[in-house]
């Protein structure tokens, strides 16, 4: 949903109507033109209080609504991000509990998505390696040495990028699972290397 642009002016509206220093009676009047230009109701005036209460009620309702959305399934992170930006623009404090919790949920969802994609990539690499080995055997040749290591390195590079550039926790369960796949690929390549060396020695006899 689009945010009503008038909401973005709430903080400025309140600032223009309520005196910036709190009480115009005790303000510095040596520069009278500046005093007149910034003159507003005392901060404790009932109208200023009502305006602040209305803004606080709006922010709390909206922030809680955003939190409810992020706690549901299949929420749109981009849409939620725009809602949070709008909340901050109309005066919501960045440390608002609901906003902080929403951001944490969004960050976790981001990390889960990235890690799941890497694990899926690792599993695909492993499957492709097994298919390549099977095709080689069908042709009567041994699986190529080094191919599995290259696939493992691609997986490990994606893990490094996720941790270093995206901030995904290194110990994320899906990243750990992807590392195990990469290790298995390296182990498979080591087995092929030993088999190739053994076959070479056999032929030299």
Short mmCIF file of C-alpha atoms in Angstrom, two decimals:
data_model
loop_
_atom_site.label_atom_id
_atom_site.label_comp_id
_atom_site.label_asym_id
_atom_site.label_seq_id
_atom_site.Cartn_x
_atom_site.Cartn_y
_atom_site.Cartn_z
CA UNK A 1 0.00 0.00 0.00
CA UNK A 2 1.11 3.57 -0.68
CA UNK A 3 1.56 5.87 2.30
CA UNK A 4 -0.44 9.10 2.38
CA UNK A 5 2.14 11.81 1.71
CA UNK A 6 0.47 14.12 4.24
CA UNK A 7 1.67 11.80 7.02
CA UNK A 8 5.28 12.70 6.23
CA UNK A 9 4.56 16.30 7.32
CA UNK A 10 3.36 15.46 10.83
CA UNK A 11 6.68 16.08 12.55
CA UNK A 12 7.20 19.40 10.72
CA UNK A 13 3.62 20.44 11.45
CA UNK A 14 4.11 19.79 15.16
CA UNK A 15 7.45 21.59 15.09
CA UNK A 16 5.89 24.71 13.54
CA UNK A 17 2.95 24.86 15.97
CA UNK A 18 4.83 24.07 19.18
CA UNK A 19 7.73 26.30 20.23
CA UNK A 20 11.11 24.61 19.54
CA UNK A 21 12.59 25.65 22.92
CA UNK A 22 9.55 24.50 24.84
CA UNK A 23 8.29 27.77 26.31
CA UNK A 24 8.18 30.94 24.18
CA UNK A 25 7.93 33.04 27.35
CA UNK A 26 11.47 32.16 28.39
CA UNK A 27 12.96 32.15 24.89
CA UNK A 28 15.78 34.49 23.76
CA UNK A 29 14.10 37.53 22.19
CA UNK A 30 17.25 39.45 21.32
CA UNK A 31 16.69 38.54 17.69
CA UNK A 32 13.00 39.35 17.67
CA UNK A 33 12.43 38.48 14.01
CA UNK A 34 13.86 35.00 14.58
CA UNK A 35 11.73 34.68 17.71
CA UNK A 36 8.58 35.60 15.81
CA UNK A 37 9.46 33.23 12.96
CA UNK A 38 9.77 30.28 15.36
CA UNK A 39 7.03 31.29 17.81
CA UNK A 40 4.70 28.49 18.76
CA UNK A 41 2.56 27.13 21.55
CA UNK A 42 4.33 26.11 24.79
CA UNK A 43 5.45 22.51 24.69
CA UNK A 44 3.16 21.67 27.60
CA UNK A 45 0.12 23.26 25.96
CA UNK A 46 -2.80 20.85 25.79
CA UNK A 47 -2.93 21.04 21.97
CA UNK A 48 0.75 20.14 21.62
CA UNK A 49 0.20 17.27 24.00
CA UNK A 50 -2.80 16.06 21.99
CA UNK A 51 -0.84 16.24 18.74
CA UNK A 52 2.05 14.27 20.25
CA UNK A 53 -0.36 11.67 21.63
CA UNK A 54 -2.06 11.28 18.25
CA UNK A 55 1.28 10.82 16.51
CA UNK A 56 2.41 8.32 19.13
CA UNK A 57 -0.85 6.36 18.81
CA UNK A 58 -0.49 6.27 15.03
CA UNK A 59 3.15 5.18 15.19
CA UNK A 60 2.44 2.47 17.77
CA UNK A 61 -0.52 1.10 15.81
CA UNK A 62 1.42 1.09 12.54
CA UNK A 63 4.59 -0.39 14.03
CA UNK A 64 2.59 -3.17 15.71
CA UNK A 65 0.84 -3.86 12.41
CA UNK A 66 4.20 -4.15 10.63
CA UNK A 67 5.42 -6.53 13.33
CA UNK A 68 2.32 -8.68 12.91
CA UNK A 69 2.98 -8.89 9.16
CA UNK A 70 6.62 -9.92 9.65
CA UNK A 71 5.57 -12.61 12.12
CA UNK A 72 3.34 -14.19 9.49
CA UNK A 73 4.39 -16.54 6.73
CA UNK A 74 5.59 -15.45 3.29
CA UNK A 75 5.74 -11.72 4.05
CA UNK A 76 7.29 -9.43 1.45
CA UNK A 77 10.59 -8.05 2.89
CA UNK A 78 10.69 -5.18 0.39
CA UNK A 79 7.17 -4.05 1.27
CA UNK A 80 7.88 -4.29 4.99
CA UNK A 81 11.11 -2.35 4.50
CA UNK A 82 9.18 0.47 2.84
CA UNK A 83 6.68 0.51 5.69
CA UNK A 84 9.50 0.84 8.23
CA UNK A 85 11.09 3.65 6.21
CA UNK A 86 7.75 5.45 6.18
CA UNK A 87 7.37 5.00 9.94
CA UNK A 88 10.77 6.53 10.55
CA UNK A 89 9.97 9.37 8.15
CA UNK A 90 6.88 10.41 10.11
CA UNK A 91 8.76 10.45 13.40
CA UNK A 92 8.91 6.90 14.76
CA UNK A 93 12.00 6.39 16.94
CA UNK A 94 14.47 3.90 15.41
CA UNK A 95 14.60 2.06 18.77
CA UNK A 96 10.81 1.48 18.81
CA UNK A 97 10.39 -2.06 20.12
CA UNK A 98 8.11 -3.24 17.30
CA UNK A 99 10.40 -1.75 14.65
CA UNK A 100 13.50 -3.33 16.18
CA UNK A 101 11.77 -6.72 16.39
CA UNK A 102 10.52 -6.43 12.79
CA UNK A 103 14.04 -5.65 11.57
CA UNK A 104 15.44 -8.66 13.40
CA UNK A 105 12.83 -10.93 11.84
CA UNK A 106 13.55 -9.48 8.40
CA UNK A 107 17.28 -9.96 8.88
CA UNK A 108 16.82 -13.57 9.97
CA UNK A 109 14.57 -14.19 6.96
CA UNK A 110 17.27 -12.72 4.70
CA UNK A 111 19.94 -14.94 6.23
CA UNK A 112 17.71 -18.02 5.95
CA UNK A 113 16.96 -17.29 2.30
CA UNK A 114 20.60 -16.77 1.33
CA UNK A 115 21.75 -19.85 3.25
CA UNK A 116 19.01 -22.04 1.78
CA UNK A 117 19.95 -20.93 -1.73
CA UNK A 118 23.60 -21.83 -1.08
CA UNK A 119 22.66 -25.24 0.30
CA UNK A 120 20.48 -25.90 -2.74
CA UNK A 121 23.38 -24.86 -5.00
CA UNK A 122 25.74 -27.19 -3.12
CA UNK A 123 23.36 -30.11 -3.46
CA UNK A 124 22.97 -29.39 -7.17
CA UNK A 125 26.75 -29.36 -7.58
CA UNK A 126 26.97 -32.72 -5.84
CA UNK A 127 24.22 -34.17 -8.01
CA UNK A 128 25.85 -32.87 -11.20
CA UNK A 129 29.19 -34.34 -10.12
CA UNK A 130 27.59 -37.74 -9.56
CA UNK A 131 25.90 -37.57 -12.98
CA UNK A 132 29.20 -36.59 -14.65
CA UNK A 133 30.94 -39.54 -12.98
CA UNK A 134 28.20 -41.91 -14.08
CA UNK A 135 28.42 -40.73 -17.69
CA UNK A 136 32.20 -41.18 -17.61
CA UNK A 137 31.84 -44.74 -16.36
CA UNK A 138 29.29 -45.48 -19.07
CA UNK A 139 31.92 -44.41 -21.60
CA UNK A 140 34.37 -46.80 -19.96
CA UNK A 141 36.56 -44.11 -18.44
CA UNK A 142 37.26 -43.00 -14.89
CA UNK A 143 35.62 -39.86 -13.49
CA UNK A 144 37.92 -36.87 -14.09
CA UNK A 145 40.16 -35.90 -11.19
CA UNK A 146 39.76 -32.28 -10.06
CA UNK A 147 36.20 -31.69 -11.27
CA UNK A 148 34.67 -32.31 -7.84
CA UNK A 149 37.19 -29.98 -6.18
CA UNK A 150 36.22 -27.17 -8.56
CA UNK A 151 32.58 -27.67 -7.61
CA UNK A 152 33.50 -27.68 -3.91
CA UNK A 153 35.42 -24.42 -4.36
CA UNK A 154 32.39 -22.77 -5.96
CA UNK A 155 30.28 -23.76 -2.97
CA UNK A 156 32.90 -22.52 -0.51
CA UNK A 157 33.19 -19.21 -2.36
CA UNK A 158 29.44 -18.65 -2.10
CA UNK A 159 29.65 -19.36 1.62
CA UNK A 160 32.49 -16.83 2.00
CA UNK A 161 30.52 -14.20 0.09
CA UNK A 162 27.45 -14.78 2.25
CA UNK A 163 29.41 -14.41 5.49
CA UNK A 164 31.75 -11.57 4.48
CA UNK A 165 29.43 -9.44 2.34
CA UNK A 166 25.91 -10.28 3.51
CA UNK A 167 26.67 -10.80 7.18
CA UNK A 168 25.15 -14.28 7.39
CA UNK A 169 26.31 -15.98 10.60
CA UNK A 170 29.07 -18.43 9.76
CA UNK A 171 27.43 -21.09 11.91
CA UNK A 172 24.03 -20.93 10.16
CA UNK A 173 22.67 -24.47 9.90
CA UNK A 174 22.25 -24.34 6.12
CA UNK A 175 25.79 -23.03 5.63
CA UNK A 176 27.11 -25.82 7.81
CA UNK A 177 25.20 -28.32 5.68
CA UNK A 178 26.63 -26.73 2.52
CA UNK A 179 30.14 -27.05 3.97
CA UNK A 180 29.55 -30.76 4.53
CA UNK A 181 28.54 -31.12 0.88
CA UNK A 182 31.71 -29.30 -0.20
CA UNK A 183 33.78 -31.56 2.07
CA UNK A 184 32.09 -34.63 0.56
CA UNK A 185 32.97 -33.38 -2.93
CA UNK A 186 36.60 -32.96 -1.91
CA UNK A 187 36.60 -36.44 -0.39
CA UNK A 188 35.15 -37.87 -3.58
CA UNK A 189 37.86 -36.18 -5.61
CA UNK A 190 40.54 -37.55 -3.26
CA UNK A 191 39.13 -41.05 -3.78
CA UNK A 192 39.27 -40.57 -7.55
CA UNK A 193 42.84 -39.31 -7.34
CA UNK A 194 43.88 -42.39 -5.35
CA UNK A 195 42.04 -44.66 -7.80
CA UNK A 196 43.75 -42.96 -10.76
CA UNK A 197 47.18 -43.32 -9.13
CA UNK A 198 46.50 -46.97 -8.37
CA UNK A 199 45.41 -47.61 -11.95
CA UNK A 200 48.54 -45.87 -13.26
CA UNK A 201 50.79 -48.06 -11.10
CA UNK A 202 48.94 -51.18 -12.26
CA UNK A 203 49.52 -50.31 -15.91
CA UNK A 204 53.23 -49.66 -15.30
CA UNK A 205 53.83 -53.16 -13.98
#
